[in-house]
PDB file of C-alpha atoms in Angstrom:
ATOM      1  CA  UNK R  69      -2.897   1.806  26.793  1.00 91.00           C
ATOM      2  CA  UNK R  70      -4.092   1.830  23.124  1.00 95.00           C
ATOM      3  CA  UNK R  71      -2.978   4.648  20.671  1.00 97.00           C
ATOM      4  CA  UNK R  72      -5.629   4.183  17.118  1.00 95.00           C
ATOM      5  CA  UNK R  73      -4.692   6.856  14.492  1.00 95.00           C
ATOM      6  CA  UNK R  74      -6.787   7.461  11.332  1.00 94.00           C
ATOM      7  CA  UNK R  75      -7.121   9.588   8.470  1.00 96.00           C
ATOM      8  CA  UNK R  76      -4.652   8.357   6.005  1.00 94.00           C
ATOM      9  CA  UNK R  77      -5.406   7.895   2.613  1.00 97.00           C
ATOM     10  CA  UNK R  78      -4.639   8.628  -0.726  1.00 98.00           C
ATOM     11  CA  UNK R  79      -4.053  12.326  -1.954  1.00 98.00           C
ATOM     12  CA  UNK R  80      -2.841  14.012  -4.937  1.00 98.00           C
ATOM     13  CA  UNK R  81       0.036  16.676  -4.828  1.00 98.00           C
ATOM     14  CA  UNK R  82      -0.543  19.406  -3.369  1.00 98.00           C
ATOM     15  CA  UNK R  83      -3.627  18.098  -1.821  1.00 98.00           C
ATOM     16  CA  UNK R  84      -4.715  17.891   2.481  1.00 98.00           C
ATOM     17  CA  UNK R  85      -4.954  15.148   4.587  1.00 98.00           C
ATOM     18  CA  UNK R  86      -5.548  15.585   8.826  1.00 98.00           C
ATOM     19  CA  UNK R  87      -4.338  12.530  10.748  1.00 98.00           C
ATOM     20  CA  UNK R  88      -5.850  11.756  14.105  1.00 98.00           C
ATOM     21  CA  UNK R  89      -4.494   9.732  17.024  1.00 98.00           C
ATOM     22  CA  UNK R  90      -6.712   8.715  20.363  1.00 97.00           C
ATOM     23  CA  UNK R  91      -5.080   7.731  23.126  1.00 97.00           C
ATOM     24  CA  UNK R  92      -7.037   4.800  25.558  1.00 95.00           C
ATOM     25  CA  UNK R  93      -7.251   3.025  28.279  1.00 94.00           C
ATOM     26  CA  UNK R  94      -5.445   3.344  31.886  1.00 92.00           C
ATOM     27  CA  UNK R  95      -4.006   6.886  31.357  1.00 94.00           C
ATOM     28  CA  UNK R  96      -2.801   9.512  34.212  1.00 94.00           C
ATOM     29  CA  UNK R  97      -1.057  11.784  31.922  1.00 93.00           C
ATOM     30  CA  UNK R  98       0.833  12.436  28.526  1.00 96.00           C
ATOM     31  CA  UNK R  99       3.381  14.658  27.889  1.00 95.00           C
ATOM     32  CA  UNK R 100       4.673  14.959  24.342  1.00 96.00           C
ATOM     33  CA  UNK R 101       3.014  13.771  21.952  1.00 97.00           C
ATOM     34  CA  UNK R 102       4.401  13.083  18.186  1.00 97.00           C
ATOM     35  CA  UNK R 103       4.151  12.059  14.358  1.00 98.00           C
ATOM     36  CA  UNK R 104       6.943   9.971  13.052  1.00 98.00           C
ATOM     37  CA  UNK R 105       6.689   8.649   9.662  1.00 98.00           C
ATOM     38  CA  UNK R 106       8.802   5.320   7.827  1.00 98.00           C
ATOM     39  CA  UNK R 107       9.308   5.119   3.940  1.00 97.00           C
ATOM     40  CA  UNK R 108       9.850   2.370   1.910  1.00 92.00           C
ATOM     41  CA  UNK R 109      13.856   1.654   2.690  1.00 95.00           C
ATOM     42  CA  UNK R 110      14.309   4.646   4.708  1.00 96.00           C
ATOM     43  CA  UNK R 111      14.516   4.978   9.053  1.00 97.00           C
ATOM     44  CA  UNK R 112      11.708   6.175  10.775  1.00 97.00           C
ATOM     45  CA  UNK R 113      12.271  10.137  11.000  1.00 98.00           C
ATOM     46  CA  UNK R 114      10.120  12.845  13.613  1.00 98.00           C
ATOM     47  CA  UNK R 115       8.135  14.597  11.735  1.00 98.00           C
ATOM     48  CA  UNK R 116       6.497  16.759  14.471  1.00 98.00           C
ATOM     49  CA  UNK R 117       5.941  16.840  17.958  1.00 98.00           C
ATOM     50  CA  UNK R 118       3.599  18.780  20.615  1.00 98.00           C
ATOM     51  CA  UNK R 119       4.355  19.140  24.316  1.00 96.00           C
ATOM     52  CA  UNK R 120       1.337  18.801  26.988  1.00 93.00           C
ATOM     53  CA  UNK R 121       1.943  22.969  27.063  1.00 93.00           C
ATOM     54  CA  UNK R 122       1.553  23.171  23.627  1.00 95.00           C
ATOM     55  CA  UNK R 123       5.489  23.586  22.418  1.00 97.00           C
ATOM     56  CA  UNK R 124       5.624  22.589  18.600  1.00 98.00           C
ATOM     57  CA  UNK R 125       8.379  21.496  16.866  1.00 98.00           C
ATOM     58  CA  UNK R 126       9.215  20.187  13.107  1.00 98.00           C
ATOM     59  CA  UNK R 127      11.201  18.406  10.432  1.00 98.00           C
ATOM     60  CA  UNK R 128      13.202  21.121   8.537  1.00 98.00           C
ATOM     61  CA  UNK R 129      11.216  19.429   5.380  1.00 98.00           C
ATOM     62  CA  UNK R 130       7.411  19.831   6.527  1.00 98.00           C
ATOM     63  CA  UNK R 131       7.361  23.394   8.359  1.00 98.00           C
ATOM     64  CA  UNK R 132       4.920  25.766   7.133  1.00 98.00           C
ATOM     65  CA  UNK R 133       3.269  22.804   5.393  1.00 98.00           C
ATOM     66  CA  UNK R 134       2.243  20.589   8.601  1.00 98.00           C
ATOM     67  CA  UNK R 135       0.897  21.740  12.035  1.00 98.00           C
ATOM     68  CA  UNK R 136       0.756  19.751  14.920  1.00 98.00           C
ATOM     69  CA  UNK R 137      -2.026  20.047  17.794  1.00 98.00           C
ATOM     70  CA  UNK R 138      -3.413  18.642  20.600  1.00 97.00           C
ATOM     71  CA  UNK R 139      -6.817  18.300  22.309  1.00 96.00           C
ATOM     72  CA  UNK R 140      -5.786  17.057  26.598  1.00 95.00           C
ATOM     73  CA  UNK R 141      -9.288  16.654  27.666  1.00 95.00           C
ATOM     74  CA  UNK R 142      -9.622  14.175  24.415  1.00 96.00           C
ATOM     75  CA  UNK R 143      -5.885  12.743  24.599  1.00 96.00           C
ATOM     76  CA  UNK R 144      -5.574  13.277  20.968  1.00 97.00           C
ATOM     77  CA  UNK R 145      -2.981  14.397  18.799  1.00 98.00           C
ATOM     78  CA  UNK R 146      -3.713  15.353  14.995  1.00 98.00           C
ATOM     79  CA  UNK R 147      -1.132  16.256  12.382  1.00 98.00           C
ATOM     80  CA  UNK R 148      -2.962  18.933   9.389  1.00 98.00           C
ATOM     81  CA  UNK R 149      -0.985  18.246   6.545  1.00 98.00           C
ATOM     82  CA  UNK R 150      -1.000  21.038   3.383  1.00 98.00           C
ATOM     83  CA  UNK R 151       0.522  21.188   0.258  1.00 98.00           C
ATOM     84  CA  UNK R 152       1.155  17.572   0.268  1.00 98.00           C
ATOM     85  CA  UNK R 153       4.471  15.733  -1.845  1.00 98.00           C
ATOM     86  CA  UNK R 154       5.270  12.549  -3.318  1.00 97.00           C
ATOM     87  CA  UNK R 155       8.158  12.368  -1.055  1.00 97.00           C
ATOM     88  CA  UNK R 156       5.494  12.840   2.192  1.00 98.00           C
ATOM     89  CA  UNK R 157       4.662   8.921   1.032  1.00 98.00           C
ATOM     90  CA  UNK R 158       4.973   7.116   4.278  1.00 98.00           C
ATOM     91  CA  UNK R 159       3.572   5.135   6.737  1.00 98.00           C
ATOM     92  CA  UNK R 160       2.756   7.845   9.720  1.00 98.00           C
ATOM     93  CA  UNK R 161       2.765   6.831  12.801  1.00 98.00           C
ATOM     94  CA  UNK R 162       1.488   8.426  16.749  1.00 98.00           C
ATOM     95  CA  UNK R 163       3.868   8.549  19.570  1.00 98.00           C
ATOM     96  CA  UNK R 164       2.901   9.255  23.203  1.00 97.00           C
ATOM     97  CA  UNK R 165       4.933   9.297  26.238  1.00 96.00           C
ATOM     98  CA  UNK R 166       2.785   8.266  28.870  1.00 95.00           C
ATOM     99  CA  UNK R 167       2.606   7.859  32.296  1.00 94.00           C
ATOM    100  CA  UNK R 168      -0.562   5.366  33.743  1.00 93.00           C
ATOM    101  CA  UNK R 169      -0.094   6.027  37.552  1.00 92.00           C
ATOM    102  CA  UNK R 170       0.848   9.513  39.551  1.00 91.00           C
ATOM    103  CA  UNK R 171       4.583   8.344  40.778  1.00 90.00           C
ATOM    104  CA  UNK R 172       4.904   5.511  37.878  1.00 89.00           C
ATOM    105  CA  UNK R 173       7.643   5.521  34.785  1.00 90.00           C
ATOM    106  CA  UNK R 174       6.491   7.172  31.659  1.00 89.00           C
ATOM    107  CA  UNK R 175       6.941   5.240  28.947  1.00 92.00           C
ATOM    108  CA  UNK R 176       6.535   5.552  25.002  1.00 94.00           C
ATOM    109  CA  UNK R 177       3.458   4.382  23.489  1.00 96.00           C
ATOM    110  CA  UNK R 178       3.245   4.005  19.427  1.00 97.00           C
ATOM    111  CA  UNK R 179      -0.178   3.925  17.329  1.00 96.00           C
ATOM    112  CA  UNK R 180       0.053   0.716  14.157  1.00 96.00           C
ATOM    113  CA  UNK R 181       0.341   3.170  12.065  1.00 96.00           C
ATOM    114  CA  UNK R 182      -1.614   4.855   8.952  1.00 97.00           C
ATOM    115  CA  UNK R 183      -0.385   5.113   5.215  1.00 98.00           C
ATOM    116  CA  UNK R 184      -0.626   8.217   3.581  1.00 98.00           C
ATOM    117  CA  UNK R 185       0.000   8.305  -0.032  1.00 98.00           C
ATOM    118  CA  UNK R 186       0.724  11.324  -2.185  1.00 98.00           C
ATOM    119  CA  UNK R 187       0.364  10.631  -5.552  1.00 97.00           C
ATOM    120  CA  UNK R 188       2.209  13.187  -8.159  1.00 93.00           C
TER     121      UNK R 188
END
């Protein structure tokens, strides 16, 4: 199982970036699906998360900036991101917990990761 994200970059403040993250190989279902992100010297935090029913939740310091969603038949995940800050600087990464057989554990998967840099 192979989780690629994409769509990092470099953005000024108050600019957009969309993040994607496919999900590969041997899959018989996901359930939540997430965006965690690591700064320089900091721990990696949740930044938002989407159930396989479509349940959202957020960090207190991205809602009603970022939206989370999810496309099943695709097993992707993308995280819109608006009104972008300096302090969003971070290295995002995709989180699925996935399950490869019917009766099998589920098990978190994470993506390598994408940088997204906000400049001010």
């Amino acid at each position: 199982v192979q989780l690629v994200e994409s769509g990092g970059g470099l953005v000024q403040a108050g600019g957009s970036l969309r993040l994607s993250c496919a999900a590969s190989g041997s899959i018989f279902s996901i359930n939540a699906m997430g965006w965690y992100r690591q700064a320089p010297g900091k721990q990696r935090e949740l930044v938002a998360a989407i159930t396989s029913g479509h349940s959202t939740n957020y960090a207190d310091s991205v809602k009603g900036r970022f939206t989370i969603s999810r496309d099943n038949a695709k097993n992707t995940v993308y995280l819109q991101m608006h009104s972008l800050k300096p302090e969003d600087t971070a290295v995002y990464y995709c989180n699925a917990a996935i399950r490869t057989t019917m009766m099998g554990p589920r098990f978190d998967s994470w993506g390598q990761g994408t940088q997204v840099t906000v400049s001010s």
